[in-house]
Each structure stands twice: as structure tokens, then as C-alpha cells.
Amino acid sequence: MYRAIKVRIYPTAEQESYLAQCFGNTRWLWNYMLNATTTTYKETGKGLSKAAMDKLLPGLKKEYEWLGLAYSQVLQRVTFNLSRAFVNFFEFRAKYPTFKSKYGKQSIQYPQNVKLMVENSTIKFPGSLGIVKAVFHRDLPFVKFTTVSVSKNTEGKYYASILFNQEDRPVTAIVEAIGIDLGLKNFAITSDGSKYDLPKKQLAKLEKNRKRKQQKLARKKNKASQKRQKAKGLVANVSSKIARVRQDFLHKLSRKIAYENQVICVEDLAVKNLVKNHKLAKVISDQGWGMFLTMLKYKAEQFGHTYQEIGRFFPSSQLCSETLLPIPALQKGCDSLGVRFVDCPHCLKQHDRDINAAINIRNEGLRLLALGTSATALGGDVRPKLSGGKKSLIVEAIPDELGSLHCSVSGRVGSSLSKVTASR
């Protein structure tokens, strides 16, 4: 399994100048190749392959001498990344590649010839960059790494991301299975009754600070002034702090859950559709559900545990976890989000609606895992390729399986009786 360790690096003033030149060269090359590929496709119906883009590099280096200041393999990595971006686009895994801007995060990649000198707390890069001071905050695994990416964020801080391939190490879980329901009042609610919240007070304080600094930035009308650049940097610092606080919480919670549970059952949330509600868009975006599920999945695989998703249309919040019958108070049209506890008329018990939903998610996940026929390869932005403009019938199909809540035995019996009556 591929993993990456991100370490902070401290280049000198000369190295910062060289990195700025490399960032500019790779960004220009990406935009040039993207424009050339798009133009060629419009004219001939075919784009440029990686080999075709690599053939253009020697001529471009002669025409633009400053392009050769960057390490040769760094430029070759640009064409590789662009060709992969087009492959992902044509296989419906990503959107069409876009042009890069000099504002925002900048990065370059070294595919080989990088040496990590942990004893001296330095990294030796090929070419003119040379030896750069680094801080290794954890022990590196004794495996061969593949790529080292050097990046600069909007704060002006430099990082090196070391990619390597490490075998998964199975861990004996404490709990057999757990269901997780993600919400707004509480970030995550588990089937064992635990509730986890984001550090809301700290984030609210930082959000207030960012709003104040954004207002000061808006009052700086001259975009070329030094004061405006300084104000812009202060906004970037606070924004980065907010991102780090949220990411720290998500990493710790996802590792705890992935480490302790053998089977982890979650909902396949369509976050892009949920944020279309303009009243809840910011709140949902601030939760970071998508990032949390991504972390949870790869960490579960790392520990040798099972990550199971259930369908997004499964009515986990409307069914009684004891009887699997609908609770009238939680049906559509009658549901009030202010009511957190409901009485079930079927089992005559009071349920916490969030814990009840988490238990239903766990039970449905275990059912799908045992049955092994309801798993789908479609998810996120990935969709089946259809020809001739035909409408897919797969998305309209409803599973009719033993133990499924969609299984309508009475409906099938009624249909059979009607056929028998008609035949008579």
C-alpha cells in the first residue's frame, strides 16, 4: 500500500529563489502542454500522448533557455502527471485538467536520485537544489521510496512529501463491528453510543479571527501595495491554522476507529449534493465528511480491517433498530430535527435517533458483507459509460434479496395470485 510522510523543510534564501524558478517553470510547462493538447484535439480529434509531449521538451528548452534551469526529471514528471490527468478524465474519475495559477500552493516532484539523511536531518536533492535542512518528526520505514514532492503553501512554508510502498500490518481489533452515523450536531455517532465533536470553540475563535483579517484585507484597495500582501498573508496563516486543527481531529478519530474495529460500516454520502442546500452548505463543508471517510478507508486497509459502505438511500434514520419497522415520528414530513429522542410504538422503547441510525448502519453493513451481492463499484463521480444516449437501467434496479428491507414477499405473492386469477 502506498503511503506518504510529509516533513517540514527549511531551504536557504538561494534555495528558495531556485525553487521559485522551478515552480514557475513546471507551472508554465503544464499550462503550455495543456493548451497544446487541447488545441491538437480540437483540430485533429486526438490529443498529445506523454511520448509526444516529451518530444517537444528539447525544442522548448532551446527556445526558452530559462526552462532548462529546472532539473530535467522534474520537467518530465509534469508531462507524466498531465497524461495521467487526461486518463482519469476519459475514464470518468476526474474532471478535465485545468490551468495552474501562480497564486496558491506550488509543487514539483523528484522521481528519483533523492537521498534522505535522517542522522543529519537533511535531504539531498539532485541538481542545483542540493542539501536542504529538514525536520523528521517520526521514524521513516526502512523501505525504498518512489517519489519526493516539494511544495510551498500559501503561508510560504516548504514541505517535502515522501512516497513509499509499505506492506499492510494487520492489527487485532478490539470490537467486532461498528456503525458510524455522521451528523451536524455531533460530528460522528457510533453504534456503541459514543459521540464525537469537532473542536467547535477553537474553530469558532479562529473563524472570527479570519473574518476580522479578511475585512482588513478588503479595505486594502491597491493590489500592488506591500500592506495588502501582508494582510493577505495573515489571512492565509489563519486559514491554514483552521485546516490543520480540523485535519488533526479527523486523523486522530479515524485512526482510533480504524484501529479498534474489525468491520467499519458507514453511509455512502453524496456530499456534493448535500452542499446544494445553501442554508447548510457552509456547515456541511466545514464538517469534512468526505476527508474523514477517505482517511477511515485507507487506515482500515492499513490495519487489515474491513471498510463497508451502505447505500445512501438506506433509511437508517427512519427505522427502529430493534424491529426494523418505520417509526412514524421519523417519517418524511413528520420529522423534526429538534427532536433527538423518539418513542417507538413497535418495541415500546425510547431511542436516541443518532445512535439508532448508527446501529441500523452497522446491521445493514454486516448484512451486505455476509450476502456479498449488493456491493457496487459505482461511487462519487464515477459513472458507467453509456453508448447511444441510452438511459441506464442499473440505477433503477432495486435489490430483492433475502434479509433486505427492499424484499417484498407480500408483493410477489400478490403478483402471483393475480396471474393465477387471470389465467382462470
CSV table of C-alpha atoms in Angstrom, one decimal:
chain,number,residue,atom,x,y,z
A,1,MET,CA,0.0,0.0,0.0
A,2,TYR,CA,1.4,3.4,-0.9
A,3,ARG,CA,1.8,5.8,1.9
A,4,ALA,CA,3.4,9.3,2.3
A,5,ILE,CA,5.1,11.1,5.1
A,6,LYS,CA,5.2,14.9,5.0
A,7,VAL,CA,8.1,16.7,6.6
A,8,ARG,CA,8.9,20.3,7.0
A,9,ILE,CA,12.0,21.6,5.2
A,10,TYR,CA,13.9,24.9,5.6
A,11,PRO,CA,15.6,26.0,2.4
A,12,THR,CA,18.1,28.8,2.3
A,13,ALA,CA,17.4,32.1,0.6
A,14,GLU,CA,19.3,30.9,-2.5
A,15,GLN,CA,17.4,27.6,-2.5
A,16,GLU,CA,14.1,29.5,-2.1
A,17,SER,CA,15.0,31.5,-5.2
A,18,TYR,CA,15.8,28.3,-7.1
A,19,LEU,CA,12.6,26.6,-6.0
A,20,ALA,CA,10.6,29.7,-7.1
A,21,GLN,CA,12.2,29.3,-10.6
A,22,CYS,CA,11.4,25.6,-10.6
A,23,PHE,CA,7.8,26.2,-9.6
A,24,GLY,CA,7.4,28.8,-12.3
A,25,ASN,CA,9.0,26.5,-15.0
A,26,THR,CA,6.8,23.5,-14.2
A,27,ARG,CA,3.7,25.6,-14.0
A,28,TRP,CA,4.4,27.2,-17.4
A,29,LEU,CA,5.2,23.8,-18.9
A,30,TRP,CA,1.9,22.3,-17.6
A,31,ASN,CA,-0.1,25.2,-19.0
A,32,TYR,CA,1.7,25.1,-22.3
A,33,MET,CA,1.2,21.3,-22.7
A,34,LEU,CA,-2.4,21.5,-21.6
A,35,ASN,CA,-3.1,24.2,-24.2
A,36,ALA,CA,-1.2,22.3,-26.9
A,37,THR,CA,-3.1,19.1,-26.2
A,38,THR,CA,-6.5,20.9,-26.2
A,39,THR,CA,-5.7,22.7,-29.5
A,40,THR,CA,-4.5,19.5,-31.1
A,41,TYR,CA,-7.6,17.6,-30.0
A,42,LYS,CA,-9.9,20.3,-31.5
A,43,GLU,CA,-8.0,20.3,-34.8
A,44,THR,CA,-7.4,16.5,-35.3
A,45,GLY,CA,-9.7,14.8,-32.8
A,46,LYS,CA,-6.7,13.3,-31.0
A,47,GLY,CA,-4.7,14.7,-28.1
A,48,LEU,CA,-0.9,14.5,-27.3
A,49,SER,CA,0.4,11.4,-25.6
A,50,LYS,CA,3.2,11.5,-23.0
A,51,ALA,CA,5.7,10.4,-25.6
A,52,ALA,CA,4.6,13.2,-27.9
A,53,MET,CA,4.8,15.8,-25.1
A,54,ASP,CA,8.3,14.6,-24.2
A,55,LYS,CA,9.5,15.0,-27.8
A,56,LEU,CA,8.6,18.7,-27.5
A,57,LEU,CA,10.8,19.3,-24.4
A,58,PRO,CA,14.2,19.6,-26.2
A,59,GLY,CA,12.9,22.2,-28.6
A,60,LEU,CA,11.2,24.2,-25.8
A,61,LYS,CA,14.5,24.2,-23.8
A,62,LYS,CA,16.3,25.7,-26.8
A,63,GLU,CA,13.6,28.3,-27.4
A,64,TYR,CA,13.3,29.2,-23.8
A,65,GLU,CA,16.7,28.9,-22.1
A,66,TRP,CA,15.3,29.6,-18.6
A,67,LEU,CA,13.3,26.3,-18.9
A,68,GLY,CA,16.5,24.3,-18.6
A,69,LEU,CA,17.3,25.7,-15.2
A,70,ALA,CA,14.9,23.2,-13.6
A,71,TYR,CA,16.0,19.6,-13.1
A,72,SER,CA,15.2,17.5,-16.3
A,73,GLN,CA,13.3,14.8,-14.4
A,74,VAL,CA,11.2,17.4,-12.7
A,75,LEU,CA,10.0,18.6,-16.2
A,76,GLN,CA,9.4,15.1,-17.4
A,77,ARG,CA,7.2,14.5,-14.3
A,78,VAL,CA,5.0,17.3,-15.5
A,79,THR,CA,4.2,15.5,-18.7
A,80,PHE,CA,3.6,12.3,-16.8
A,81,ASN,CA,1.1,13.9,-14.4
A,82,LEU,CA,-0.7,15.7,-17.3
A,83,SER,CA,-1.1,12.4,-19.2
A,84,ARG,CA,-2.4,10.7,-16.1
A,85,ALA,CA,-4.9,13.6,-15.6
A,86,PHE,CA,-6.3,13.0,-19.1
A,87,VAL,CA,-6.5,9.3,-18.5
A,88,ASN,CA,-8.5,9.9,-15.3
A,89,PHE,CA,-10.7,12.3,-17.2
A,90,PHE,CA,-11.5,9.9,-20.0
A,91,GLU,CA,-12.2,7.1,-17.5
A,92,PHE,CA,-14.7,9.3,-15.7
A,93,ARG,CA,-12.6,9.5,-12.5
A,94,ALA,CA,-11.9,13.2,-12.6
A,95,LYS,CA,-12.8,16.5,-14.3
A,96,TYR,CA,-11.0,18.0,-17.3
A,97,PRO,CA,-7.5,19.3,-16.3
A,98,THR,CA,-7.3,23.0,-15.6
A,99,PHE,CA,-4.6,25.6,-15.9
A,100,LYS,CA,-2.3,26.3,-12.9
A,101,SER,CA,-2.0,29.7,-11.2
A,102,LYS,CA,0.9,31.3,-9.5
A,103,TYR,CA,-1.4,32.1,-6.6
A,104,GLY,CA,-1.9,29.3,-4.1
A,105,LYS,CA,0.1,26.1,-3.5
A,106,GLN,CA,3.1,25.3,-5.7
A,107,SER,CA,4.8,21.9,-6.1
A,108,ILE,CA,7.4,20.0,-8.0
A,109,GLN,CA,8.3,16.2,-8.0
A,110,TYR,CA,11.6,14.4,-7.9
A,111,PRO,CA,11.0,10.8,-9.1
A,112,GLN,CA,14.5,9.5,-8.1
A,113,ASN,CA,18.1,10.3,-7.1
A,114,VAL,CA,16.9,11.8,-3.7
A,115,LYS,CA,18.8,10.8,-0.5
A,116,LEU,CA,17.3,11.0,3.0
A,117,MET,CA,19.9,11.7,5.6
A,118,VAL,CA,17.9,11.3,8.8
A,119,GLU,CA,21.0,11.4,11.1
A,120,ASN,CA,21.9,14.9,9.8
A,121,SER,CA,18.2,16.0,9.5
A,122,THR,CA,18.7,16.8,5.8
A,123,ILE,CA,17.5,15.8,2.4
A,124,LYS,CA,19.9,15.7,-0.6
A,125,PHE,CA,18.1,16.6,-3.9
A,126,PRO,CA,19.7,16.2,-7.4
A,127,GLY,CA,20.6,19.2,-9.5
A,128,SER,CA,21.1,22.7,-8.2
A,129,LEU,CA,18.9,22.4,-5.2
A,130,GLY,CA,21.4,20.3,-3.2
A,131,ILE,CA,21.1,19.6,0.5
A,132,VAL,CA,18.1,21.1,2.3
A,133,LYS,CA,17.5,21.1,6.1
A,134,ALA,CA,14.5,19.0,7.2
A,135,VAL,CA,12.7,18.0,10.4
A,136,PHE,CA,11.8,14.4,10.6
A,137,HIS,CA,9.0,14.2,13.2
A,138,ARG,CA,8.7,10.4,13.0
A,139,ASP,CA,10.8,7.3,12.2
A,140,LEU,CA,10.9,6.5,8.5
A,141,PRO,CA,10.1,2.9,7.4
A,142,PHE,CA,13.1,1.0,6.0
A,143,VAL,CA,11.6,0.7,2.5
A,144,LYS,CA,12.5,2.2,-0.8
A,145,PHE,CA,10.6,5.4,-1.5
A,146,THR,CA,9.5,6.2,-5.0
A,147,THR,CA,8.8,10.0,-5.3
A,148,VAL,CA,9.6,13.1,-3.2
A,149,SER,CA,7.3,16.1,-3.8
A,150,VAL,CA,8.5,19.6,-2.7
A,151,SER,CA,5.7,22.0,-2.1
A,152,LYS,CA,5.1,25.6,-0.8
A,153,ASN,CA,1.8,26.6,0.7
A,154,THR,CA,0.1,30.0,0.8
A,155,GLU,CA,1.8,30.8,4.1
A,156,GLY,CA,5.2,30.5,2.5
A,157,LYS,CA,6.2,27.3,4.3
A,158,TYR,CA,8.0,24.5,2.5
A,159,TYR,CA,7.3,20.7,2.8
A,160,ALA,CA,8.7,17.5,1.3
A,161,SER,CA,6.2,14.6,0.9
A,162,ILE,CA,8.0,11.2,0.7
A,163,LEU,CA,6.0,8.5,-1.1
A,164,PHE,CA,6.8,4.8,-0.4
A,165,ASN,CA,5.2,1.4,-0.8
A,166,GLN,CA,4.8,-0.4,2.5
A,167,GLU,CA,3.1,-3.7,3.3
A,168,ASP,CA,0.0,-3.6,5.4
A,169,ARG,CA,0.4,-4.8,9.0
A,170,PRO,CA,-2.8,-6.5,10.3
A,171,VAL,CA,-3.8,-5.5,13.8
A,172,THR,CA,-6.1,-7.5,16.1
A,173,ALA,CA,-9.3,-5.4,16.6
A,174,ILE,CA,-11.0,-4.9,20.0
A,175,VAL,CA,-14.5,-4.6,18.6
A,176,GLU,CA,-16.0,-6.9,16.0
A,177,ALA,CA,-18.1,-4.3,14.1
A,178,ILE,CA,-19.2,-0.7,14.4
A,179,GLY,CA,-21.6,1.6,12.6
A,180,ILE,CA,-21.0,5.3,12.2
A,181,ASP,CA,-23.6,7.9,11.6
A,182,LEU,CA,-22.3,11.4,10.5
A,183,GLY,CA,-24.2,14.4,11.6
A,184,LEU,CA,-24.2,18.2,12.2
A,185,LYS,CA,-25.0,18.4,15.9
A,186,ASN,CA,-22.4,15.7,16.6
A,187,PHE,CA,-19.7,15.0,14.1
A,188,ALA,CA,-19.8,11.2,14.4
A,189,ILE,CA,-22.1,8.9,16.4
A,190,THR,CA,-21.2,5.2,16.7
A,191,SER,CA,-23.4,2.2,17.3
A,192,ASP,CA,-21.8,1.7,20.8
A,193,GLY,CA,-23.2,5.0,21.9
A,194,SER,CA,-20.1,7.2,21.6
A,195,LYS,CA,-20.4,10.7,20.2
A,196,TYR,CA,-17.5,12.8,18.9
A,197,ASP,CA,-17.5,16.5,18.2
A,198,LEU,CA,-15.1,18.8,16.3
A,199,PRO,CA,-13.3,21.4,18.5
A,200,LYS,CA,-16.0,23.9,17.8
A,201,LYS,CA,-14.9,26.5,20.3
A,202,GLN,CA,-11.4,26.6,18.9
A,203,LEU,CA,-12.6,26.7,15.3
A,204,ALA,CA,-15.2,29.4,16.1
A,205,LYS,CA,-12.5,31.6,17.6
A,206,LEU,CA,-10.3,31.1,14.5
A,207,GLU,CA,-13.2,31.7,12.2
A,208,LYS,CA,-13.9,35.0,13.9
A,209,ASN,CA,-10.2,36.0,13.7
A,210,ARG,CA,-10.1,35.1,10.0
A,211,LYS,CA,-13.3,37.2,9.3
A,212,ARG,CA,-11.6,40.2,11.0
A,213,LYS,CA,-8.5,39.8,8.9
A,214,GLN,CA,-10.5,39.4,5.7
A,215,GLN,CA,-12.3,42.6,6.4
A,216,LYS,CA,-8.9,44.4,6.9
A,217,LEU,CA,-7.7,42.8,3.6
A,218,ALA,CA,-10.9,44.0,1.8
A,219,ARG,CA,-10.1,47.6,2.8
A,220,LYS,CA,-6.7,47.5,1.0
A,221,LYS,CA,-7.7,48.8,-2.4
A,222,ASN,CA,-4.2,48.9,-4.0
A,223,LYS,CA,-3.5,45.3,-5.1
A,224,ALA,CA,0.2,46.0,-5.7
A,225,SER,CA,0.9,47.5,-2.2
A,226,GLN,CA,3.0,45.8,0.4
A,227,LYS,CA,0.4,46.3,3.1
A,228,ARG,CA,-2.1,44.3,1.0
A,229,GLN,CA,0.3,41.5,0.5
A,230,LYS,CA,1.0,41.4,4.3
A,231,ALA,CA,-2.8,41.4,5.0
A,232,LYS,CA,-3.2,38.6,2.5
A,233,GLY,CA,-0.5,36.6,4.2
A,234,LEU,CA,-2.2,37.0,7.6
A,235,VAL,CA,-5.5,35.6,6.2
A,236,ALA,CA,-3.6,32.7,4.7
A,237,ASN,CA,-2.0,32.0,8.1
A,238,VAL,CA,-5.3,31.8,9.9
A,239,SER,CA,-6.9,29.7,7.1
A,240,SER,CA,-4.0,27.2,7.3
A,241,LYS,CA,-4.4,27.0,11.1
A,242,ILE,CA,-8.1,26.2,10.7
A,243,ALA,CA,-7.3,23.5,8.2
A,244,ARG,CA,-4.6,22.0,10.5
A,245,VAL,CA,-6.9,21.9,13.5
A,246,ARG,CA,-9.7,20.2,11.6
A,247,GLN,CA,-7.3,17.7,9.9
A,248,ASP,CA,-5.7,16.9,13.3
A,249,PHE,CA,-9.1,15.9,14.7
A,250,LEU,CA,-10.0,13.9,11.6
A,251,HIS,CA,-6.7,12.0,11.6
A,252,LYS,CA,-6.9,11.1,15.3
A,253,LEU,CA,-10.6,10.0,15.2
A,254,SER,CA,-10.2,8.0,12.0
A,255,ARG,CA,-7.1,6.2,13.4
A,256,LYS,CA,-8.8,5.4,16.6
A,257,ILE,CA,-11.9,3.9,14.9
A,258,ALA,CA,-9.9,2.0,12.2
A,259,TYR,CA,-7.5,0.6,14.8
A,260,GLU,CA,-10.1,-0.7,17.3
A,261,ASN,CA,-12.8,-2.2,15.0
A,262,GLN,CA,-12.7,-5.2,12.7
A,263,VAL,CA,-15.6,-4.1,10.5
A,264,ILE,CA,-16.4,-0.4,10.0
A,265,CYS,CA,-19.8,0.4,8.4
A,266,VAL,CA,-20.6,3.9,7.1
A,267,GLU,CA,-23.0,5.5,4.7
A,268,ASP,CA,-22.1,6.4,1.1
A,269,LEU,CA,-22.8,10.1,1.5
A,270,ALA,CA,-23.2,12.3,-1.6
A,271,VAL,CA,-21.6,15.4,-0.1
A,272,LYS,CA,-21.7,17.3,-3.4
A,273,ASN,CA,-25.5,17.0,-3.5
A,274,LEU,CA,-25.9,17.9,0.2
A,275,VAL,CA,-24.0,21.2,-0.2
A,276,LYS,CA,-26.5,22.4,-2.8
A,277,ASN,CA,-28.7,23.4,0.2
A,278,HIS,CA,-27.5,27.0,0.5
A,279,LYS,CA,-28.6,27.1,4.2
A,280,LEU,CA,-26.5,24.2,5.3
A,281,ALA,CA,-23.7,24.4,2.6
A,282,LYS,CA,-21.1,26.0,4.8
A,283,VAL,CA,-21.9,23.9,7.9
A,284,ILE,CA,-21.6,20.7,5.9
A,285,SER,CA,-18.4,21.7,4.2
A,286,ASP,CA,-16.8,22.6,7.5
A,287,GLN,CA,-17.5,19.1,8.9
A,288,GLY,CA,-15.1,17.4,6.4
A,289,TRP,CA,-17.1,14.2,6.0
A,290,GLY,CA,-15.5,13.3,2.7
A,291,MET,CA,-12.0,13.7,4.1
A,292,PHE,CA,-12.9,11.7,7.2
A,293,LEU,CA,-14.3,8.8,5.2
A,294,THR,CA,-11.2,8.8,2.9
A,295,MET,CA,-8.9,8.6,6.0
A,296,LEU,CA,-11.1,5.9,7.6
A,297,LYS,CA,-10.9,3.8,4.5
A,298,TYR,CA,-7.2,3.8,3.9
A,299,LYS,CA,-6.4,3.4,7.6
A,300,ALA,CA,-8.8,0.4,7.9
A,301,GLU,CA,-7.0,-1.2,4.9
A,302,GLN,CA,-3.6,-0.5,6.5
A,303,PHE,CA,-4.6,-2.3,9.7
A,304,GLY,CA,-6.2,-5.2,7.7
A,305,HIS,CA,-9.7,-4.3,8.7
A,306,THR,CA,-12.9,-4.2,6.6
A,307,TYR,CA,-14.4,-0.9,5.4
A,308,GLN,CA,-18.0,-1.4,4.3
A,309,GLU,CA,-20.3,1.3,2.8
A,310,ILE,CA,-24.1,1.0,2.6
A,311,GLY,CA,-26.3,2.7,0.0
A,312,ARG,CA,-27.0,6.4,0.5
A,313,PHE,CA,-30.8,5.8,0.2
A,314,PHE,CA,-31.0,3.3,3.0
A,315,PRO,CA,-33.5,4.7,5.6
A,316,SER,CA,-31.2,4.3,8.6
A,317,SER,CA,-32.7,7.2,10.5
A,318,GLN,CA,-36.3,6.2,10.0
A,319,LEU,CA,-36.3,2.6,11.1
A,320,CYS,CA,-36.4,1.1,14.6
A,321,SER,CA,-33.1,-0.8,15.2
A,322,GLU,CA,-35.0,-3.4,17.3
A,323,THR,CA,-37.8,-4.3,14.9
A,324,LEU,CA,-36.7,-2.8,11.6
A,325,LEU,CA,-40.1,-1.2,11.3
A,326,PRO,CA,-40.6,2.5,10.4
A,327,ILE,CA,-41.0,4.9,13.3
A,328,PRO,CA,-43.9,7.3,12.5
A,329,ALA,CA,-42.3,10.2,14.2
A,330,LEU,CA,-39.2,9.9,11.9
A,331,GLN,CA,-41.1,9.6,8.6
A,332,LYS,CA,-40.7,12.3,6.0
A,333,GLY,CA,-43.0,15.2,6.6
A,334,CYS,CA,-43.3,14.4,10.3
A,335,ASP,CA,-39.6,14.6,11.2
A,336,SER,CA,-38.3,17.5,13.3
A,337,LEU,CA,-34.5,17.8,13.6
A,338,GLY,CA,-35.0,19.3,17.1
A,339,VAL,CA,-36.3,16.0,18.4
A,340,ARG,CA,-33.3,13.9,19.4
A,341,PHE,CA,-35.2,11.1,21.3
A,342,VAL,CA,-38.2,9.2,19.9
A,343,ASP,CA,-40.6,6.6,21.2
A,344,CYS,CA,-41.1,3.5,19.0
A,345,PRO,CA,-44.7,2.2,19.0
A,346,HIS,CA,-43.5,-1.2,18.0
A,347,CYS,CA,-40.9,-2.1,20.6
A,348,LEU,CA,-42.2,0.4,23.2
A,349,LYS,CA,-38.7,1.8,23.8
A,350,GLN,CA,-37.2,5.2,23.6
A,351,HIS,CA,-34.4,5.6,21.1
A,352,ASP,CA,-31.7,8.2,20.6
A,353,ARG,CA,-32.2,8.9,16.9
A,354,ASP,CA,-28.5,9.2,16.1
A,355,ILE,CA,-27.4,6.0,17.9
A,356,ASN,CA,-30.4,4.2,16.5
A,357,ALA,CA,-29.3,5.2,13.0
A,358,ALA,CA,-25.7,4.1,13.7
A,359,ILE,CA,-27.0,0.7,14.8
A,360,ASN,CA,-29.1,0.3,11.6
A,361,ILE,CA,-26.0,1.2,9.5
A,362,ARG,CA,-23.9,-1.4,11.3
A,363,ASN,CA,-26.6,-4.1,10.9
A,364,GLU,CA,-27.1,-3.3,7.2
A,365,GLY,CA,-23.3,-3.2,6.6
A,366,LEU,CA,-22.9,-6.7,8.2
A,367,ARG,CA,-25.8,-8.0,6.1
A,368,LEU,CA,-24.3,-6.7,2.9
A,369,LEU,CA,-20.9,-8.1,3.9
A,370,ALA,CA,-22.3,-11.5,4.6
A,371,LEU,CA,-24.5,-11.6,1.5
A,372,GLY,CA,-21.8,-10.3,-0.8
A,373,THR,CA,-24.1,-9.3,-3.7
A,374,SER,CA,-25.1,-5.7,-3.0
A,375,ALA,CA,-21.7,-4.1,-3.3
A,376,THR,CA,-21.4,-1.7,-6.2
A,377,ALA,CA,-18.3,-0.3,-8.0
A,378,LEU,CA,-20.0,3.0,-8.7
A,379,GLY,CA,-19.5,5.8,-6.3
A,380,GLY,CA,-18.5,9.5,-6.1
A,381,ASP,CA,-18.1,11.0,-9.6
A,382,VAL,CA,-17.6,7.6,-11.3
A,383,ARG,CA,-20.4,6.6,-13.5
A,384,PRO,CA,-20.9,3.8,-16.1
A,385,LYS,CA,-20.1,4.7,-19.7
A,386,LEU,CA,-23.3,4.6,-21.8
A,387,SER,CA,-23.4,4.5,-25.6
A,388,GLY,CA,-26.1,5.8,-27.9
A,389,GLY,CA,-27.6,8.1,-25.3
A,390,LYS,CA,-29.4,5.2,-23.7
A,391,LYS,CA,-30.7,5.5,-20.2
A,392,SER,CA,-29.1,3.1,-17.7
A,393,LEU,CA,-31.4,0.6,-16.2
A,394,ILE,CA,-28.9,-0.4,-13.5
A,395,VAL,CA,-29.5,2.6,-11.3
A,396,GLU,CA,-33.2,1.9,-11.3
A,397,ALA,CA,-32.9,-1.7,-10.2
A,398,ILE,CA,-33.9,-2.5,-6.6
A,399,PRO,CA,-32.2,-5.4,-4.9
A,400,ASP,CA,-34.7,-8.1,-4.0
A,401,GLU,CA,-32.6,-10.2,-1.6
A,402,LEU,CA,-33.3,-12.4,1.4
A,403,GLY,CA,-33.0,-10.2,4.5
A,404,SER,CA,-33.1,-7.0,2.6
A,405,LEU,CA,-35.6,-4.2,3.6
A,406,HIS,CA,-36.5,-3.9,-0.1
A,407,CYS,CA,-37.6,-7.6,-0.2
A,408,SER,CA,-41.4,-7.5,-0.7
A,409,VAL,CA,-42.6,-11.1,-0.2
A,410,SER,CA,-46.2,-10.0,0.0
A,411,GLY,CA,-45.9,-8.1,-3.2
A,412,ARG,CA,-44.5,-11.1,-5.0
A,413,VAL,CA,-47.3,-13.3,-3.6
A,414,GLY,CA,-49.9,-10.8,-4.6
A,415,SER,CA,-48.5,-10.6,-8.1
A,416,SER,CA,-48.5,-14.4,-8.4
A,417,LEU,CA,-52.1,-14.6,-7.2
A,418,SER,CA,-53.2,-12.0,-9.8
A,419,LYS,CA,-51.6,-14.1,-12.5
A,420,VAL,CA,-53.3,-17.2,-11.4
A,421,THR,CA,-56.7,-15.4,-11.3
A,422,ALA,CA,-56.1,-14.0,-14.8
A,423,SER,CA,-55.3,-17.5,-16.1
A,424,ARG,CA,-58.5,-18.9,-14.8
